[in-house]
Amino acid sequence: MSQSKPTAHQQAAFRDIFRGHPAGVALITATVDGEPVGITVSSVASLSLDPLSISFSFMKRTGSAERILRSESQLVHFLSDAQSSVAKSFAKPSPDRFSEEQGWQVAETGEPFLPNSRAVLRVNILDAARAGESTLIAAEVTDVLQAPNLADPEHQVPALIFKDRHYFSGAQLGSKDEVG
C-alpha cells in the first residue's frame, strides 16, 4: 500500500468527486454495554449473495463507530425519504437520538429497531480493514427483518439519498426513463 501523502489539491478533488456522487442513507444500530448506539452511513453496499453479505465504512474508529465495532450484532436500517431528521440526528452527536418521536422499538435480539424504515437487515461483522483513520467492514446478513415489496408500486417508499452534504428523496429516481 502506498505511503505517499496526498496533496491538498488531490484531497479537495477527491472530496468534490464524492460530494457529487449520490448514495443511499442507512442507519446502523446496536446495543453495547446495555446502551443503544447508532450512526448514519452512506456507504452500505451489497457484497455477496452467498453468503448474504454487505459492506459499509466508518470514517473513524471512535465514539459510536468504535462501540458498534464491539457489538455482537447490528441492525442496518435503510432509511426512507421521510427520515432525513433521523439521519441528521445520528450523523453527529445529538440529544435527539433514540427519541420516542422517532418511533424506536427494541428488536427481539436487543438492538434498537426503527420499524418505519424502508428495509432492515440484521448483520454480524465478519472482518474490518483499516485505511488511514477509516474502517471498511464486511458483515454477514443473518436476517431480513423488513424489505420493500417492489411488486407493489402503490406502496413504494422512496429511499433517502445523500449528495453534496444534503438529503434528497429517491422518488425522483423512480422514473422508468433510463439514460442510455
Short mmCIF file of C-alpha atoms in Angstrom, two decimals:
data_model
loop_
_atom_site.label_atom_id
_atom_site.label_comp_id
_atom_site.label_asym_id
_atom_site.label_seq_id
_atom_site.Cartn_x
_atom_site.Cartn_y
_atom_site.Cartn_z
CA MET A 1 0.00 0.00 0.00
CA SER A 2 1.26 3.44 -0.91
CA GLN A 3 2.57 5.58 1.91
CA SER A 4 2.65 8.80 -0.14
CA LYS A 5 0.75 11.68 1.38
CA PRO A 6 -1.93 13.16 -0.90
CA THR A 7 -1.62 16.83 -1.75
CA ALA A 8 -4.22 19.35 -0.61
CA HIS A 9 -5.34 19.60 -4.26
CA GLN A 10 -5.82 15.82 -4.50
CA GLN A 11 -7.78 15.74 -1.24
CA ALA A 12 -10.06 18.59 -2.39
CA ALA A 13 -10.65 16.90 -5.76
CA PHE A 14 -11.38 13.58 -4.02
CA ARG A 15 -13.95 15.26 -1.74
CA ASP A 16 -15.58 17.00 -4.71
CA ILE A 17 -15.86 13.71 -6.63
CA PHE A 18 -17.76 12.03 -3.81
CA ARG A 19 -19.87 15.09 -2.95
CA GLY A 20 -21.30 14.80 -6.46
CA HIS A 21 -21.82 11.04 -6.19
CA PRO A 22 -25.26 10.27 -4.66
CA ALA A 23 -25.58 7.46 -2.14
CA GLY A 24 -28.40 5.81 -0.21
CA VAL A 25 -28.59 6.58 3.51
CA ALA A 26 -28.64 3.93 6.22
CA LEU A 27 -28.53 3.92 9.98
CA ILE A 28 -26.58 1.22 11.80
CA THR A 29 -27.65 0.45 15.36
CA ALA A 30 -26.54 -1.90 18.11
CA THR A 31 -26.68 -2.33 21.86
CA VAL A 32 -23.33 -2.12 23.64
CA ASP A 33 -22.87 -2.41 27.40
CA GLY A 34 -26.65 -2.20 27.75
CA GLU A 35 -26.89 1.12 25.90
CA PRO A 36 -28.24 1.84 22.39
CA VAL A 37 -25.79 3.20 19.84
CA GLY A 38 -26.28 4.32 16.25
CA ILE A 39 -24.54 6.04 13.37
CA THR A 40 -25.63 7.34 9.96
CA VAL A 41 -23.72 5.99 6.94
CA SER A 42 -23.94 6.43 3.18
CA SER A 43 -21.50 3.65 2.36
CA VAL A 44 -23.65 0.50 2.52
CA ALA A 45 -23.19 -1.78 -0.50
CA SER A 46 -24.12 -5.35 -1.36
CA LEU A 47 -21.10 -7.61 -1.16
CA SER A 48 -22.23 -11.21 -1.75
CA LEU A 49 -25.33 -13.34 -2.27
CA ASP A 50 -23.68 -16.46 -0.82
CA PRO A 51 -23.27 -15.85 1.99
CA LEU A 52 -25.57 -12.82 2.07
CA SER A 53 -23.12 -10.03 2.92
CA ILE A 54 -22.86 -6.25 2.84
CA SER A 55 -20.09 -3.75 3.33
CA PHE A 56 -20.04 -0.33 4.95
CA SER A 57 -17.43 2.02 6.33
CA PHE A 58 -16.78 4.35 9.23
CA MET A 59 -14.62 7.47 8.90
CA LYS A 60 -13.15 6.98 12.38
CA ARG A 61 -12.90 4.17 14.93
CA THR A 62 -14.04 6.33 17.84
CA GLY A 63 -17.36 7.17 19.51
CA SER A 64 -20.39 5.40 18.08
CA ALA A 65 -18.34 3.65 15.38
CA GLU A 66 -16.00 2.12 17.97
CA ARG A 67 -18.93 0.91 20.05
CA ILE A 68 -20.67 -0.65 17.03
CA LEU A 69 -17.45 -2.45 16.09
CA ARG A 70 -17.53 -4.05 19.58
CA SER A 71 -21.19 -5.13 19.37
CA GLU A 72 -22.35 -8.72 18.86
CA SER A 73 -24.87 -7.90 16.13
CA GLN A 74 -26.10 -4.83 14.32
CA LEU A 75 -29.25 -3.68 12.55
CA VAL A 76 -28.85 -1.82 9.26
CA HIS A 77 -31.85 0.43 8.62
CA PHE A 78 -32.26 1.62 5.03
CA LEU A 79 -33.93 5.00 5.56
CA SER A 80 -36.89 6.43 3.65
CA ASP A 81 -37.09 9.94 2.28
CA ALA A 82 -39.30 10.87 5.26
CA GLN A 83 -36.46 10.11 7.72
CA SER A 84 -33.93 12.86 6.99
CA SER A 85 -34.30 14.23 10.54
CA VAL A 86 -33.40 10.79 11.94
CA ALA A 87 -30.37 10.60 9.63
CA LYS A 88 -29.25 14.07 10.74
CA SER A 89 -29.60 13.25 14.43
CA PHE A 90 -27.29 10.22 14.07
CA ALA A 91 -24.79 11.91 11.72
CA LYS A 92 -23.29 13.93 14.58
CA PRO A 93 -23.64 13.99 18.38
CA SER A 94 -27.24 14.90 19.19
CA PRO A 95 -29.58 14.66 22.17
CA ASP A 96 -32.36 13.64 19.73
CA ARG A 97 -31.02 10.11 19.22
CA PHE A 98 -33.42 7.27 20.01
CA SER A 99 -36.23 9.70 20.82
CA GLU A 100 -39.77 8.45 21.28
CA GLU A 101 -40.93 10.68 18.40
CA GLN A 102 -38.64 8.77 16.03
CA GLY A 103 -40.57 5.54 16.72
CA TRP A 104 -37.82 3.33 18.18
CA GLN A 105 -38.52 -0.17 19.47
CA VAL A 106 -36.23 -2.95 20.70
CA ALA A 107 -35.71 -5.96 18.42
CA GLU A 108 -36.06 -9.49 19.80
CA THR A 109 -32.27 -9.72 19.92
CA GLY A 110 -31.89 -6.41 21.80
CA GLU A 111 -30.81 -3.94 19.12
CA PRO A 112 -32.59 -0.61 18.62
CA PHE A 113 -35.14 -1.15 15.83
CA LEU A 114 -36.78 1.56 13.70
CA PRO A 115 -39.80 -0.25 12.17
CA ASN A 116 -40.77 2.55 9.77
CA SER A 117 -37.52 2.17 7.78
CA ARG A 118 -37.65 1.10 4.10
CA ALA A 119 -35.78 -2.10 4.96
CA VAL A 120 -33.87 -3.57 7.90
CA LEU A 121 -31.14 -6.23 7.96
CA ARG A 122 -29.57 -7.91 10.97
CA VAL A 123 -25.83 -8.40 10.43
CA ASN A 124 -22.72 -9.70 12.16
CA ILE A 125 -19.36 -8.14 11.40
CA LEU A 126 -17.09 -10.64 9.62
CA ASP A 127 -13.99 -8.54 9.09
CA ALA A 128 -12.67 -4.99 9.15
CA ALA A 129 -9.85 -3.39 7.18
CA ARG A 130 -8.27 -0.06 8.04
CA ALA A 131 -7.37 2.67 5.57
CA GLY A 132 -5.92 5.67 7.37
CA GLU A 133 -8.42 6.63 10.05
CA SER A 134 -11.29 4.92 8.22
CA THR A 135 -12.51 1.33 8.52
CA LEU A 136 -14.15 -0.83 5.85
CA ILE A 137 -16.43 -3.51 7.31
CA ALA A 138 -17.69 -6.74 5.76
CA ALA A 139 -20.80 -8.07 7.52
CA GLU A 140 -22.85 -11.22 7.04
CA VAL A 141 -26.62 -10.77 6.84
CA THR A 142 -28.22 -13.11 9.38
CA ASP A 143 -31.83 -11.95 8.96
CA VAL A 144 -34.01 -9.73 6.80
CA LEU A 145 -36.37 -8.07 9.26
CA GLN A 146 -38.07 -5.85 6.70
CA ALA A 147 -37.90 -5.48 2.93
CA PRO A 148 -39.72 -3.30 0.39
CA ASN A 149 -42.28 -5.00 -1.82
CA LEU A 150 -41.11 -3.90 -5.26
CA ALA A 151 -44.01 -5.74 -6.90
CA ASP A 152 -46.49 -3.32 -5.29
CA PRO A 153 -45.92 0.15 -6.81
CA GLU A 154 -48.78 1.62 -4.75
CA HIS A 155 -46.83 1.10 -1.53
CA GLN A 156 -43.32 2.02 -2.64
CA VAL A 157 -41.37 4.05 -0.10
CA PRO A 158 -38.65 6.19 -1.70
CA ALA A 159 -35.12 5.91 -0.35
CA LEU A 160 -33.30 8.74 1.39
CA ILE A 161 -30.37 9.90 -0.77
CA PHE A 162 -27.29 11.90 0.29
CA LYS A 163 -25.46 14.16 -2.16
CA ASP A 164 -23.23 17.18 -1.58
CA ARG A 165 -23.98 17.26 2.16
CA HIS A 166 -27.77 17.36 1.59
CA TYR A 167 -30.58 14.82 1.78
CA PHE A 168 -32.91 14.14 -1.15
CA SER A 169 -35.81 11.85 -1.98
CA GLY A 170 -35.16 8.82 -4.14
CA ALA A 171 -38.64 9.36 -5.63
CA GLN A 172 -37.06 11.31 -8.50
CA LEU A 173 -35.15 8.14 -9.37
CA GLY A 174 -38.37 6.17 -9.77
CA SER A 175 -38.78 7.07 -13.41
CA LYS A 176 -38.57 4.26 -15.94
CA ASP A 177 -36.80 6.64 -18.32
CA GLU A 178 -33.34 5.16 -18.27
CA VAL A 179 -30.34 7.01 -19.57
CA GLY A 180 -28.57 5.21 -22.41
#
